[in-house]
Amino acid sequence: MSTLNASGWRPEMTENDVTTPSTFTGNRALMLEEALIFEIGDEHTTGVDLDAAPSVQSRLGGMDRNRGIGLPGLSEPQTVRHYTRLSRQNYGIDLGFFPLGSCTMKHNPRLNEKVARMKGFADVHPLQPQETVQGALQVINELAFWLIELTGMHGVAMAPKAGAHGELCGMLCIKAALEARGEDRKVVLVPESAHGTNPATAAFAGFTVEDIPATPEGRVDLAALKKRLGPDVAAVMITNPNTCGLFESDLKTISDAVHAAGGYVYCDGANFNAIVGKVRPGDLGVDAMHINLHKTFSTPHGGGGPGSGPVVLSEALAPFGPIPYAARYADGSFKLVEEESAGEEHPQTFGRMTAFHGQMGMFTRALSYIMSHGADGLKQVAEDAVLNANYILRSLEDTLEAPFAAFGPCMHEALFTDNGLAEGFTTLDIAKGLIDEGFHPMTVYFPLVVHGAMLVEPTETESKAALDQFIGALRSVANRAKQGDPALKTAPHFAPRRRLDETLAARKPQLVWKEPELPIAAE
Ligand SMILES: *Cc1c(COP(=O)(O)O)cnc(C)c1O
């Protein structure tokens, strides 16, 4: 790649340069092509030799399966290679920078992984007698203490298993509190700058959702919100920092107004990593806020899990929080307050959200993260995350439109739009071009408040050198999109897969595996 031009792209490079020569195998050097397991495996291959199963008296009353179920078998080396090859086509935070906005893909210190794997934590079973899991309960209780401390709140529900699950927990607390007051408030106000899960949660909890517009500065329109408050408003759900990557600086004023009108304030605190150690939501009048342990307090969370979304609660809402919760008694022992004991200790609980008490593995990771960083370290997490995002914002605002950059610094993520690209070029082209540059794309087309959004969250993890490389790559790709480089329209060229027809993939999924017909044996 010694002939790169200033924009980082070989000007003479054409589509053909990239796609030819093709190989006999479809492999590209040591990047191996891999088919689906259903295409390479068959029913007759297996990794182990087992004796034929002894015939047994069926106990299924004639409902026996009389055919194989068609699962493909592979030998052991084939199996190992299949999954190893697939894993090499994967991209993760341990390979490189992962700038997904609103996802907080940060490095997860290995220390926390080690702690979570300690036998005493990893091997506990939720149905063990409580006197045998005192240490685990202590971890839950201590983490609960620090979450309350860091947020300035009154209580915390540890059970919710993700951010959105935490939102539901908070909204159910609000519902229970309104019921206890004998009030039937139905409306939840959700500003445009809120995360998409907020209106979904409010609707799921049985409320009617109404939008509150955003100002040109990307924040809640305070006047519009105040005007809408009234006796039918149960709550306001505000994301802070919001999905434009901005701090909702009017939050205290909003909370006061909502409380004066008899409502509650739900704050989506998934982005707590931007303010941890700097601001306590309790001081801003928040009544309920979920914290995504998997974003702020470490845990690898690619591929959809695991998550953990404890909800901190104000004095007004804490009595309604779910069971079970880990309580510490005067004699120093720990106990889960469950249905049986809730009657005396937690009589107003709205009930149970999960079978057990939450994600133990994530609790140990989060507590390990908090304790190893300490108060000064957590504050630095927020400062570095914000500094990194602003470095990206200021480095690229001359290349990409940054709609809110003129109004001051951003928080943990930098927002750009597709305004100013050449005719026919879009945010999607920039995202695909970044793949060729070896970067996972940023979040695209979210938030919805701006056109063709590109939301970049560097987190506190990245070094200046890594950010400079990303900024260079994004500038190069953005300039190609502004100049209308046709090769960008067909990017990625170097990835294991070319650009997919996403509409076709959604409308006509080609599911290779055919479910075998399973005739049920008749007696
Ligand atoms: C990630 C996120 C959520 C949802 O969290 P999950 O754990 O994915 O359910 C909600 N709000 C904001 C602002 C987020 O960034």
PDB file of C-alpha atoms in Angstrom, residues 162-438:
ATOM      1  CA  ALA A 162     -30.342  -5.345  30.836  1.00  0.00           C
ATOM      2  CA  GLY A 163     -30.838  -1.644  30.351  1.00  0.00           C
ATOM      3  CA  ALA A 164     -34.288  -1.994  28.824  1.00  0.00           C
ATOM      4  CA  HIS A 165     -35.268  -4.470  31.547  1.00  0.00           C
ATOM      5  CA  GLY A 166     -34.156  -1.883  34.109  1.00  0.00           C
ATOM      6  CA  GLU A 167     -36.352   0.718  32.437  1.00  0.00           C
ATOM      7  CA  LEU A 168     -39.301  -1.626  32.811  1.00  0.00           C
ATOM      8  CA  CYS A 169     -38.437  -2.138  36.470  1.00  0.00           C
ATOM      9  CA  GLY A 170     -38.314   1.621  37.061  1.00  0.00           C
ATOM     10  CA  MET A 171     -41.603   2.205  35.254  1.00  0.00           C
ATOM     11  CA  LEU A 172     -43.284  -0.581  37.247  1.00  0.00           C
ATOM     12  CA  CYS A 173     -42.095   1.141  40.441  1.00  0.00           C
ATOM     13  CA  ILE A 174     -43.660   4.368  39.189  1.00  0.00           C
ATOM     14  CA  LYS A 175     -46.872   2.531  38.380  1.00  0.00           C
ATOM     15  CA  ALA A 176     -46.978   0.971  41.854  1.00  0.00           C
ATOM     16  CA  ALA A 177     -46.290   4.342  43.490  1.00  0.00           C
ATOM     17  CA  LEU A 178     -49.151   5.958  41.541  1.00  0.00           C
ATOM     18  CA  GLU A 179     -51.473   3.112  42.478  1.00  0.00           C
ATOM     19  CA  ALA A 180     -50.526   3.538  46.139  1.00  0.00           C
ATOM     20  CA  ARG A 181     -51.455   7.222  45.792  1.00  0.00           C
ATOM     21  CA  GLY A 182     -54.720   6.186  44.182  1.00  0.00           C
ATOM     22  CA  GLU A 183     -53.953   8.151  41.040  1.00  0.00           C
ATOM     23  CA  ASP A 184     -54.564   7.006  37.513  1.00  0.00           C
ATOM     24  CA  ARG A 185     -51.974   8.909  35.509  1.00  0.00           C
ATOM     25  CA  LYS A 186     -51.569   7.426  32.040  1.00  0.00           C
ATOM     26  CA  VAL A 187     -49.166   9.618  30.067  1.00  0.00           C
ATOM     27  CA  VAL A 188     -45.382   9.308  29.888  1.00  0.00           C
ATOM     28  CA  LEU A 189     -43.522  12.136  28.161  1.00  0.00           C
ATOM     29  CA  VAL A 190     -40.463  11.095  26.170  1.00  0.00           C
ATOM     30  CA  PRO A 191     -38.242  13.717  24.548  1.00  0.00           C
ATOM     31  CA  GLU A 192     -36.956  13.154  21.013  1.00  0.00           C
ATOM     32  CA  SER A 193     -33.434  13.065  22.384  1.00  0.00           C
ATOM     33  CA  ALA A 194     -34.234   9.944  24.441  1.00  0.00           C
ATOM     34  CA  HIS A 195     -33.068   6.451  23.581  1.00  0.00           C
ATOM     35  CA  GLY A 196     -35.463   4.324  21.523  1.00  0.00           C
ATOM     36  CA  THR A 197     -35.984   1.842  24.324  1.00  0.00           C
ATOM     37  CA  ASN A 198     -37.619   4.556  26.490  1.00  0.00           C
ATOM     38  CA  PRO A 199     -40.915   4.953  24.585  1.00  0.00           C
ATOM     39  CA  ALA A 200     -41.013   1.184  23.989  1.00  0.00           C
ATOM     40  CA  THR A 201     -40.708   0.535  27.721  1.00  0.00           C
ATOM     41  CA  ALA A 202     -43.344   3.102  28.659  1.00  0.00           C
ATOM     42  CA  ALA A 203     -45.771   1.595  26.167  1.00  0.00           C
ATOM     43  CA  PHE A 204     -44.989  -1.932  27.353  1.00  0.00           C
ATOM     44  CA  ALA A 205     -45.706  -0.888  30.931  1.00  0.00           C
ATOM     45  CA  GLY A 206     -49.159   0.258  29.796  1.00  0.00           C
ATOM     46  CA  PHE A 207     -48.610   4.024  29.542  1.00  0.00           C
ATOM     47  CA  THR A 208     -49.485   6.296  26.631  1.00  0.00           C
ATOM     48  CA  VAL A 209     -46.359   7.843  25.172  1.00  0.00           C
ATOM     49  CA  GLU A 210     -46.180  11.455  24.032  1.00  0.00           C
ATOM     50  CA  ASP A 211     -43.197  13.082  22.333  1.00  0.00           C
ATOM     51  CA  ILE A 212     -41.512  16.238  23.516  1.00  0.00           C
ATOM     52  CA  PRO A 213     -39.495  17.976  20.790  1.00  0.00           C
ATOM     53  CA  ALA A 214     -35.778  18.656  20.915  1.00  0.00           C
ATOM     54  CA  THR A 215     -34.320  22.146  20.616  1.00  0.00           C
ATOM     55  CA  PRO A 216     -31.960  23.052  17.756  1.00  0.00           C
ATOM     56  CA  GLU A 217     -29.196  22.509  20.329  1.00  0.00           C
ATOM     57  CA  GLY A 218     -30.175  18.822  20.626  1.00  0.00           C
ATOM     58  CA  ARG A 219     -31.666  19.007  24.121  1.00  0.00           C
ATOM     59  CA  VAL A 220     -35.145  18.693  25.634  1.00  0.00           C
ATOM     60  CA  ASP A 221     -37.398  21.632  24.788  1.00  0.00           C
ATOM     61  CA  LEU A 222     -38.003  22.792  28.365  1.00  0.00           C
ATOM     62  CA  ALA A 223     -40.871  25.149  27.512  1.00  0.00           C
ATOM     63  CA  ALA A 224     -42.715  22.459  25.535  1.00  0.00           C
ATOM     64  CA  LEU A 225     -42.226  19.970  28.352  1.00  0.00           C
ATOM     65  CA  LYS A 226     -43.449  22.353  31.063  1.00  0.00           C
ATOM     66  CA  LYS A 227     -46.489  23.213  28.964  1.00  0.00           C
ATOM     67  CA  ARG A 228     -47.499  19.564  28.666  1.00  0.00           C
ATOM     68  CA  LEU A 229     -47.208  18.718  32.380  1.00  0.00           C
ATOM     69  CA  GLY A 230     -50.509  18.105  34.155  1.00  0.00           C
ATOM     70  CA  PRO A 231     -52.544  15.711  36.299  1.00  0.00           C
ATOM     71  CA  ASP A 232     -52.505  12.989  33.601  1.00  0.00           C
ATOM     72  CA  VAL A 233     -48.693  12.842  33.361  1.00  0.00           C
ATOM     73  CA  ALA A 234     -47.211   9.910  35.257  1.00  0.00           C
ATOM     74  CA  ALA A 235     -43.578  10.466  34.380  1.00  0.00           C
ATOM     75  CA  VAL A 236     -40.967  11.897  32.083  1.00  0.00           C
ATOM     76  CA  MET A 237     -38.304   9.594  30.675  1.00  0.00           C
ATOM     77  CA  ILE A 238     -35.102  11.435  29.904  1.00  0.00           C
ATOM     78  CA  THR A 239     -31.856   9.998  28.623  1.00  0.00           C
ATOM     79  CA  ASN A 240     -28.903  11.774  30.186  1.00  0.00           C
ATOM     80  CA  PRO A 241     -26.392  12.150  28.628  1.00  0.00           C
ATOM     81  CA  ASN A 242     -28.836  11.980  25.736  1.00  0.00           C
ATOM     82  CA  THR A 243     -28.576  10.176  22.420  1.00  0.00           C
ATOM     83  CA  CYS A 244     -27.049  13.244  20.767  1.00  0.00           C
ATOM     84  CA  GLY A 245     -24.156  12.755  23.187  1.00  0.00           C
ATOM     85  CA  LEU A 246     -25.151  15.887  25.114  1.00  0.00           C
ATOM     86  CA  PHE A 247     -25.732  16.576  28.791  1.00  0.00           C
ATOM     87  CA  GLU A 248     -29.317  17.588  29.547  1.00  0.00           C
ATOM     88  CA  SER A 249     -28.302  20.645  31.512  1.00  0.00           C
ATOM     89  CA  ASP A 250     -31.902  21.546  32.433  1.00  0.00           C
ATOM     90  CA  LEU A 251     -32.508  18.249  34.201  1.00  0.00           C
ATOM     91  CA  LYS A 252     -32.811  19.745  37.700  1.00  0.00           C
ATOM     92  CA  THR A 253     -35.289  22.354  36.468  1.00  0.00           C
ATOM     93  CA  ILE A 254     -37.206  19.629  34.629  1.00  0.00           C
ATOM     94  CA  SER A 255     -37.299  17.392  37.727  1.00  0.00           C
ATOM     95  CA  ASP A 256     -38.592  20.239  39.902  1.00  0.00           C
ATOM     96  CA  ALA A 257     -41.333  21.015  37.398  1.00  0.00           C
ATOM     97  CA  VAL A 258     -42.324  17.340  37.012  1.00  0.00           C
ATOM     98  CA  HIS A 259     -42.430  16.816  40.791  1.00  0.00           C
ATOM     99  CA  ALA A 260     -44.480  19.992  41.274  1.00  0.00           C
ATOM    100  CA  ALA A 261     -46.974  18.541  38.776  1.00  0.00           C
ATOM    101  CA  GLY A 262     -47.105  15.244  40.704  1.00  0.00           C
ATOM    102  CA  GLY A 263     -45.090  13.142  38.247  1.00  0.00           C
ATOM    103  CA  TYR A 264     -41.871  11.128  38.496  1.00  0.00           C
ATOM    104  CA  VAL A 265     -38.587  11.468  36.644  1.00  0.00           C
ATOM    105  CA  TYR A 266     -37.123   8.398  34.984  1.00  0.00           C
ATOM    106  CA  CYS A 267     -33.571   8.909  33.767  1.00  0.00           C
ATOM    107  CA  ASP A 268     -32.004   6.536  31.269  1.00  0.00           C
ATOM    108  CA  GLY A 269     -28.538   6.251  32.746  1.00  0.00           C
ATOM    109  CA  ALA A 270     -27.076   3.755  30.288  1.00  0.00           C
ATOM    110  CA  ASN A 271     -24.453   6.383  29.491  1.00  0.00           C
ATOM    111  CA  PHE A 272     -23.413   6.835  33.111  1.00  0.00           C
ATOM    112  CA  ASN A 273     -19.786   6.277  32.074  1.00  0.00           C
ATOM    113  CA  ALA A 274     -19.747   9.889  30.830  1.00  0.00           C
ATOM    114  CA  ILE A 275     -20.620  11.355  34.228  1.00  0.00           C
ATOM    115  CA  VAL A 276     -19.636   8.771  36.848  1.00  0.00           C
ATOM    116  CA  GLY A 277     -17.829  10.448  39.717  1.00  0.00           C
ATOM    117  CA  LYS A 278     -18.761  13.903  38.376  1.00  0.00           C
ATOM    118  CA  VAL A 279     -22.538  14.206  38.821  1.00  0.00           C
ATOM    119  CA  ARG A 280     -24.970  12.367  41.094  1.00  0.00           C
ATOM    120  CA  PRO A 281     -28.366  11.883  39.418  1.00  0.00           C
ATOM    121  CA  GLY A 282     -29.962  11.926  42.878  1.00  0.00           C
ATOM    122  CA  ASP A 283     -28.895  15.575  43.195  1.00  0.00           C
ATOM    123  CA  LEU A 284     -30.713  16.319  39.929  1.00  0.00           C
ATOM    124  CA  GLY A 285     -34.051  15.066  41.229  1.00  0.00           C
ATOM    125  CA  VAL A 286     -34.095  11.741  39.407  1.00  0.00           C
ATOM    126  CA  ASP A 287     -36.535   9.135  40.837  1.00  0.00           C
ATOM    127  CA  ALA A 288     -35.351   6.055  38.960  1.00  0.00           C
ATOM    128  CA  MET A 289     -32.369   5.357  36.730  1.00  0.00           C
ATOM    129  CA  HIS A 290     -30.922   2.189  35.291  1.00  0.00           C
ATOM    130  CA  ILE A 291     -27.208   1.725  35.065  1.00  0.00           C
ATOM    131  CA  ASN A 292     -25.884  -0.596  32.385  1.00  0.00           C
ATOM    132  CA  LEU A 293     -23.184  -2.503  34.240  1.00  0.00           C
ATOM    133  CA  HIS A 294     -22.155  -3.897  30.849  1.00  0.00           C
ATOM    134  CA  LYS A 295     -21.423  -0.407  29.578  1.00  0.00           C
ATOM    135  CA  THR A 296     -20.140   1.643  32.480  1.00  0.00           C
ATOM    136  CA  PHE A 297     -18.669  -1.000  34.757  1.00  0.00           C
ATOM    137  CA  SER A 298     -17.051  -3.498  32.379  1.00  0.00           C
ATOM    138  CA  THR A 299     -18.179  -6.850  30.965  1.00  0.00           C
ATOM    139  CA  PRO A 300     -17.684  -7.995  27.389  1.00  0.00           C
ATOM    140  CA  HIS A 301     -21.116  -7.562  25.800  1.00  0.00           C
ATOM    141  CA  GLY A 302     -20.780  -8.207  22.104  1.00  0.00           C
ATOM    142  CA  GLY A 303     -23.222 -10.595  20.498  1.00  0.00           C
ATOM    143  CA  GLY A 304     -26.127  -9.544  22.673  1.00  0.00           C
ATOM    144  CA  GLY A 305     -25.157 -10.408  26.168  1.00  0.00           C
ATOM    145  CA  PRO A 306     -24.946 -10.820  28.999  1.00  0.00           C
ATOM    146  CA  GLY A 307     -26.356  -7.590  30.349  1.00  0.00           C
ATOM    147  CA  SER A 308     -27.188  -6.249  33.756  1.00  0.00           C
ATOM    148  CA  GLY A 309     -29.245  -3.152  34.441  1.00  0.00           C
ATOM    149  CA  PRO A 310     -29.628  -2.346  38.145  1.00  0.00           C
ATOM    150  CA  VAL A 311     -32.066   0.497  38.836  1.00  0.00           C
ATOM    151  CA  VAL A 312     -31.329   3.092  41.475  1.00  0.00           C
ATOM    152  CA  LEU A 313     -34.422   4.521  43.145  1.00  0.00           C
ATOM    153  CA  SER A 314     -35.299   7.721  45.012  1.00  0.00           C
ATOM    154  CA  GLU A 315     -36.772   7.747  48.494  1.00  0.00           C
ATOM    155  CA  ALA A 316     -40.227   8.095  46.904  1.00  0.00           C
ATOM    156  CA  LEU A 317     -39.856   4.967  44.762  1.00  0.00           C
ATOM    157  CA  ALA A 318     -37.560   2.691  46.793  1.00  0.00           C
ATOM    158  CA  PRO A 319     -40.431   1.111  48.800  1.00  0.00           C
ATOM    159  CA  PHE A 320     -41.896  -0.233  45.553  1.00  0.00           C
ATOM    160  CA  GLY A 321     -38.738  -1.908  44.223  1.00  0.00           C
ATOM    161  CA  PRO A 322     -38.826  -5.590  43.274  1.00  0.00           C
ATOM    162  CA  ILE A 323     -37.876  -8.608  45.353  1.00  0.00           C
ATOM    163  CA  PRO A 324     -35.621 -10.404  45.955  1.00  0.00           C
ATOM    164  CA  TYR A 325     -32.893  -8.135  47.254  1.00  0.00           C
ATOM    165  CA  ALA A 326     -29.842  -8.785  49.383  1.00  0.00           C
ATOM    166  CA  ALA A 327     -30.111  -7.183  52.803  1.00  0.00           C
ATOM    167  CA  ARG A 328     -27.471  -6.963  55.517  1.00  0.00           C
ATOM    168  CA  TYR A 329     -28.605  -7.652  59.042  1.00  0.00           C
ATOM    169  CA  ALA A 330     -27.341  -6.187  62.313  1.00  0.00           C
ATOM    170  CA  ASP A 331     -25.395  -9.376  63.085  1.00  0.00           C
ATOM    171  CA  GLY A 332     -23.458  -8.920  59.825  1.00  0.00           C
ATOM    172  CA  SER A 333     -25.146 -11.737  57.957  1.00  0.00           C
ATOM    173  CA  PHE A 334     -26.787 -11.364  54.550  1.00  0.00           C
ATOM    174  CA  LYS A 335     -30.184 -12.507  53.485  1.00  0.00           C
ATOM    175  CA  LEU A 336     -32.313 -12.322  50.375  1.00  0.00           C
ATOM    176  CA  VAL A 337     -35.611 -10.649  51.100  1.00  0.00           C
ATOM    177  CA  GLU A 338     -38.091 -12.820  49.207  1.00  0.00           C
ATOM    178  CA  GLU A 339     -41.853 -13.194  49.067  1.00  0.00           C
ATOM    179  CA  GLU A 340     -42.008 -14.763  52.535  1.00  0.00           C
ATOM    180  CA  SER A 341     -40.128 -11.959  54.279  1.00  0.00           C
ATOM    181  CA  ALA A 342     -41.325  -9.105  52.031  1.00  0.00           C
ATOM    182  CA  GLY A 343     -44.553  -8.790  54.021  1.00  0.00           C
ATOM    183  CA  GLU A 344     -42.756  -7.217  56.983  1.00  0.00           C
ATOM    184  CA  GLU A 345     -39.653  -5.773  55.373  1.00  0.00           C
ATOM    185  CA  HIS A 346     -40.798  -4.590  51.966  1.00  0.00           C
ATOM    186  CA  PRO A 347     -44.613  -4.624  51.971  1.00  0.00           C
ATOM    187  CA  GLN A 348     -45.152  -2.275  48.997  1.00  0.00           C
ATOM    188  CA  THR A 349     -42.948  -4.161  46.490  1.00  0.00           C
ATOM    189  CA  PHE A 350     -44.451  -4.431  43.022  1.00  0.00           C
ATOM    190  CA  GLY A 351     -43.293  -8.048  42.991  1.00  0.00           C
ATOM    191  CA  ARG A 352     -40.704 -10.132  41.230  1.00  0.00           C
ATOM    192  CA  MET A 353     -38.994  -9.406  37.895  1.00  0.00           C
ATOM    193  CA  THR A 354     -36.637 -12.329  37.557  1.00  0.00           C
ATOM    194  CA  ALA A 355     -36.476 -15.864  38.863  1.00  0.00           C
ATOM    195  CA  PHE A 356     -33.426 -15.089  40.989  1.00  0.00           C
ATOM    196  CA  HIS A 357     -31.445 -12.034  42.002  1.00  0.00           C
ATOM    197  CA  GLY A 358     -29.689 -11.000  38.790  1.00  0.00           C
ATOM    198  CA  GLN A 359     -26.443 -11.621  36.930  1.00  0.00           C
ATOM    199  CA  MET A 360     -23.920 -12.807  39.498  1.00  0.00           C
ATOM    200  CA  GLY A 361     -21.028 -12.824  37.022  1.00  0.00           C
ATOM    201  CA  MET A 362     -21.654  -9.212  36.149  1.00  0.00           C
ATOM    202  CA  PHE A 363     -21.960  -8.170  39.764  1.00  0.00           C
ATOM    203  CA  THR A 364     -18.507  -9.540  40.528  1.00  0.00           C
ATOM    204  CA  ARG A 365     -17.032  -7.877  37.433  1.00  0.00           C
ATOM    205  CA  ALA A 366     -18.651  -4.539  38.250  1.00  0.00           C
ATOM    206  CA  LEU A 367     -17.559  -4.562  41.888  1.00  0.00           C
ATOM    207  CA  SER A 368     -14.047  -5.560  40.833  1.00  0.00           C
ATOM    208  CA  TYR A 369     -14.023  -2.690  38.307  1.00  0.00           C
ATOM    209  CA  ILE A 370     -15.267  -0.158  40.854  1.00  0.00           C
ATOM    210  CA  MET A 371     -12.832  -1.229  43.559  1.00  0.00           C
ATOM    211  CA  SER A 372      -9.810  -1.428  41.274  1.00  0.00           C
ATOM    212  CA  HIS A 373     -10.494   2.052  39.851  1.00  0.00           C
ATOM    213  CA  GLY A 374     -11.339   3.744  43.114  1.00  0.00           C
ATOM    214  CA  ALA A 375     -13.043   7.137  43.348  1.00  0.00           C
ATOM    215  CA  ASP A 376     -10.303   8.970  41.444  1.00  0.00           C
ATOM    216  CA  GLY A 377     -10.102   6.281  38.768  1.00  0.00           C
ATOM    217  CA  LEU A 378     -13.844   6.326  38.096  1.00  0.00           C
ATOM    218  CA  LYS A 379     -13.783  10.093  37.772  1.00  0.00           C
ATOM    219  CA  GLN A 380     -10.956   9.718  35.276  1.00  0.00           C
ATOM    220  CA  VAL A 381     -13.014   7.209  33.270  1.00  0.00           C
ATOM    221  CA  ALA A 382     -15.642   9.911  32.728  1.00  0.00           C
ATOM    222  CA  GLU A 383     -13.067  12.596  31.992  1.00  0.00           C
ATOM    223  CA  ASP A 384     -11.142  10.494  29.486  1.00  0.00           C
ATOM    224  CA  ALA A 385     -14.309   9.240  27.747  1.00  0.00           C
ATOM    225  CA  VAL A 386     -15.483  12.843  27.303  1.00  0.00           C
ATOM    226  CA  LEU A 387     -12.041  14.077  26.267  1.00  0.00           C
ATOM    227  CA  ASN A 388     -11.714  11.356  23.621  1.00  0.00           C
ATOM    228  CA  ALA A 389     -15.153  12.073  22.169  1.00  0.00           C
ATOM    229  CA  ASN A 390     -14.421  15.792  21.973  1.00  0.00           C
ATOM    230  CA  TYR A 391     -11.089  15.099  20.297  1.00  0.00           C
ATOM    231  CA  ILE A 392     -12.957  13.208  17.577  1.00  0.00           C
ATOM    232  CA  LEU A 393     -15.644  15.890  17.318  1.00  0.00           C
ATOM    233  CA  ARG A 394     -13.156  18.735  16.928  1.00  0.00           C
ATOM    234  CA  SER A 395     -10.875  16.778  14.601  1.00  0.00           C
ATOM    235  CA  LEU A 396     -13.636  15.959  12.137  1.00  0.00           C
ATOM    236  CA  GLU A 397     -16.071  18.899  12.309  1.00  0.00           C
ATOM    237  CA  ASP A 398     -14.292  20.437   9.302  1.00  0.00           C
ATOM    238  CA  THR A 399     -14.965  17.279   7.258  1.00  0.00           C
ATOM    239  CA  LEU A 400     -18.377  16.045   8.398  1.00  0.00           C
ATOM    240  CA  GLU A 401     -21.326  18.154   9.502  1.00  0.00           C
ATOM    241  CA  ALA A 402     -21.485  18.115  13.308  1.00  0.00           C
ATOM    242  CA  PRO A 403     -24.929  19.585  14.037  1.00  0.00           C
ATOM    243  CA  PHE A 404     -24.454  20.445  17.711  1.00  0.00           C
ATOM    244  CA  ALA A 405     -20.727  21.178  17.785  1.00  0.00           C
ATOM    245  CA  ALA A 406     -21.283  24.932  17.766  1.00  0.00           C
ATOM    246  CA  PHE A 407     -23.161  24.779  21.072  1.00  0.00           C
ATOM    247  CA  GLY A 408     -20.293  23.457  23.117  1.00  0.00           C
ATOM    248  CA  PRO A 409     -18.504  20.235  23.974  1.00  0.00           C
ATOM    249  CA  CYS A 410     -20.162  16.840  23.696  1.00  0.00           C
ATOM    250  CA  MET A 411     -20.162  14.183  26.380  1.00  0.00           C
ATOM    251  CA  HIS A 412     -19.042  10.611  25.619  1.00  0.00           C
ATOM    252  CA  GLU A 413     -20.014  10.457  21.936  1.00  0.00           C
ATOM    253  CA  ALA A 414     -19.639  12.645  18.863  1.00  0.00           C
ATOM    254  CA  LEU A 415     -22.518  13.038  16.404  1.00  0.00           C
ATOM    255  CA  PHE A 416     -22.157  13.731  12.674  1.00  0.00           C
ATOM    256  CA  THR A 417     -24.609  13.772   9.755  1.00  0.00           C
ATOM    257  CA  ASP A 418     -24.468  12.952   6.042  1.00  0.00           C
ATOM    258  CA  ASN A 419     -25.127  16.545   4.921  1.00  0.00           C
ATOM    259  CA  GLY A 420     -22.602  17.624   2.313  1.00  0.00           C
ATOM    260  CA  LEU A 421     -21.833  14.239   0.754  1.00  0.00           C
ATOM    261  CA  ALA A 422     -21.894  13.916  -3.038  1.00  0.00           C
ATOM    262  CA  GLU A 423     -25.243  13.239  -4.713  1.00  0.00           C
ATOM    263  CA  GLY A 424     -26.260   9.624  -4.057  1.00  0.00           C
ATOM    264  CA  PHE A 425     -23.709   9.028  -1.270  1.00  0.00           C
ATOM    265  CA  THR A 426     -24.894   8.182   2.195  1.00  0.00           C
ATOM    266  CA  THR A 427     -23.884   7.350   5.723  1.00  0.00           C
ATOM    267  CA  LEU A 428     -24.053   3.672   4.769  1.00  0.00           C
ATOM    268  CA  ASP A 429     -21.282   4.160   2.163  1.00  0.00           C
ATOM    269  CA  ILE A 430     -19.045   5.724   4.798  1.00  0.00           C
ATOM    270  CA  ALA A 431     -19.725   2.850   7.183  1.00  0.00           C
ATOM    271  CA  LYS A 432     -18.871   0.272   4.513  1.00  0.00           C
ATOM    272  CA  GLY A 433     -15.731   2.191   3.532  1.00  0.00           C
ATOM    273  CA  LEU A 434     -14.562   2.091   7.141  1.00  0.00           C
ATOM    274  CA  ILE A 435     -14.725  -1.716   7.066  1.00  0.00           C
ATOM    275  CA  ASP A 436     -12.145  -1.713   4.265  1.00  0.00           C
ATOM    276  CA  GLU A 437      -9.984   0.502   6.459  1.00  0.00           C
ATOM    277  CA  GLY A 438     -10.101  -2.147   9.185  1.00  0.00           C
TER     278      GLY A 438
END
